[in-house]
Amino acid sequence: MENQNPIHVFATWKVKEGQVENVLDILKTLHDESIKENGNLFYKVHQSNSDANTILLFEGYVSEDAITEHRNSSYFQELVLGQIVPLLDNREIVLATPIAYL
């Protein structure tokens, strides 16, 4: 049964030295495409105050299916897997469900 609660994605990317501007340029396009998706609630990009090479993504989707649709999109495949991942030293992703009463 599909989860009816929204799902949030917390992604931490450690960018290779000298590549952060390239990653941020690609992320602009990824952001603009992602927020057009029917299942997307928001897509926020952050840069660590203590380490400019650490990028944090905070994304919201209406369901797990919406995340799957996002990951299967041609621009995700091309931009994230094809262009960004090779520029990263590390990539961690956590899917979380907001707790409504907190």
Coordinates of N, CA and C in Angstrom, one line a residue, residues 25-64:
D25 N 25.9 24.9 -10.9 CA 25.4 25.2 -12.2 C 24.4 24.2 -12.7
I26 N 24.8 22.9 -12.6 CA 23.9 21.8 -13.0 C 22.7 21.7 -12.2
L27 N 22.9 21.9 -10.9 CA 21.8 21.9 -9.9 C 20.7 22.9 -10.2
K28 N 21.1 24.1 -10.8 CA 20.1 25.1 -11.2 C 19.1 24.5 -12.1
T29 N 19.6 23.8 -13.2 CA 18.7 23.2 -14.1 C 17.9 22.0 -13.5
L30 N 18.5 21.2 -12.6 CA 17.8 20.1 -12.0 C 16.7 20.7 -11.1
H31 N 17.0 21.7 -10.3 CA 16.0 22.4 -9.5 C 14.8 22.8 -10.3
D32 N 15.1 23.5 -11.4 CA 14.0 24.1 -12.2 C 13.1 23.0 -12.9
E33 N 13.7 21.9 -13.2 CA 12.9 20.8 -13.8 C 12.2 20.1 -12.7
S34 N 12.8 19.9 -11.5 CA 12.2 19.1 -10.5 C 10.9 19.8 -9.9
I35 N 10.9 21.1 -9.8 CA 9.8 21.8 -9.2 C 8.6 21.8 -10.1
K36 N 8.8 21.4 -11.4 CA 7.7 21.3 -12.3 C 6.9 20.0 -12.2
E37 N 7.5 19.0 -11.5 CA 6.9 17.7 -11.4 C 5.6 17.8 -10.5
N38 N 4.5 17.1 -10.9 CA 3.3 17.1 -10.2 C 3.5 16.6 -8.8
G39 N 4.4 15.7 -8.5 CA 4.5 15.1 -7.2 C 5.5 15.8 -6.3
N40 N 6.1 16.9 -6.9 CA 7.1 17.7 -6.1 C 6.5 18.7 -5.2
L41 N 6.8 18.8 -3.9 CA 6.3 19.8 -3.0 C 7.3 21.0 -2.9
F42 N 8.6 20.7 -2.9 CA 9.6 21.7 -2.9 C 11.0 21.0 -3.2
Y43 N 11.9 21.9 -3.5 CA 13.3 21.4 -3.8 C 14.2 22.5 -3.4
K44 N 14.9 22.3 -2.3 CA 15.8 23.4 -1.7 C 17.2 22.9 -1.7
V45 N 18.1 23.8 -2.2 CA 19.5 23.5 -2.3 C 20.2 24.4 -1.2
H46 N 21.1 23.8 -0.4 CA 21.9 24.5 0.6 C 23.3 24.2 0.4
Q47 N 24.1 25.2 0.9 CA 25.6 25.0 0.9 C 26.1 25.1 2.3
S48 N 26.9 24.2 2.8 CA 27.3 24.2 4.2 C 28.1 25.5 4.5
N49 N 27.8 26.1 5.7 CA 28.5 27.3 6.1 C 30.0 27.0 6.5
S50 N 30.2 25.7 6.9 CA 31.6 25.4 7.3 C 32.4 24.7 6.3
D51 N 31.8 24.2 5.2 CA 32.5 23.6 4.1 C 31.8 23.8 2.8
A52 N 32.3 24.7 2.0 CA 31.7 25.1 0.7 C 31.5 23.9 -0.2
N53 N 32.3 22.9 0.0 CA 32.2 21.7 -0.9 C 31.1 20.7 -0.5
T54 N 30.3 21.0 0.6 CA 29.2 20.2 1.0 C 27.9 20.9 0.6
I55 N 27.2 20.2 -0.2 CA 25.9 20.6 -0.7 C 24.8 19.7 -0.1
L56 N 23.7 20.4 0.4 CA 22.6 19.6 1.1 C 21.4 19.9 0.3
L57 N 20.7 18.9 -0.1 CA 19.4 19.0 -0.8 C 18.3 18.6 0.2
F58 N 17.2 19.4 0.2 CA 16.0 19.1 1.0 C 14.9 19.2 0.0
E59 N 14.3 18.0 -0.2 CA 13.2 17.9 -1.2 C 12.0 17.3 -0.6
G60 N 10.8 17.7 -1.1 CA 9.6 17.1 -0.6 C 8.8 16.6 -1.8
Y61 N 8.2 15.4 -1.6 CA 7.3 14.7 -2.6 C 6.1 14.2 -2.0
V62 N 5.0 14.1 -2.8 CA 3.7 13.7 -2.2 C 3.7 12.2 -1.8
S63 N 4.6 11.4 -2.4 CA 4.5 10.0 -2.1 C 5.9 9.3 -2.6
E64 N 6.0 8.1 -2.2 CA 7.2 7.3 -2.7 C 7.1 7.2 -4.2

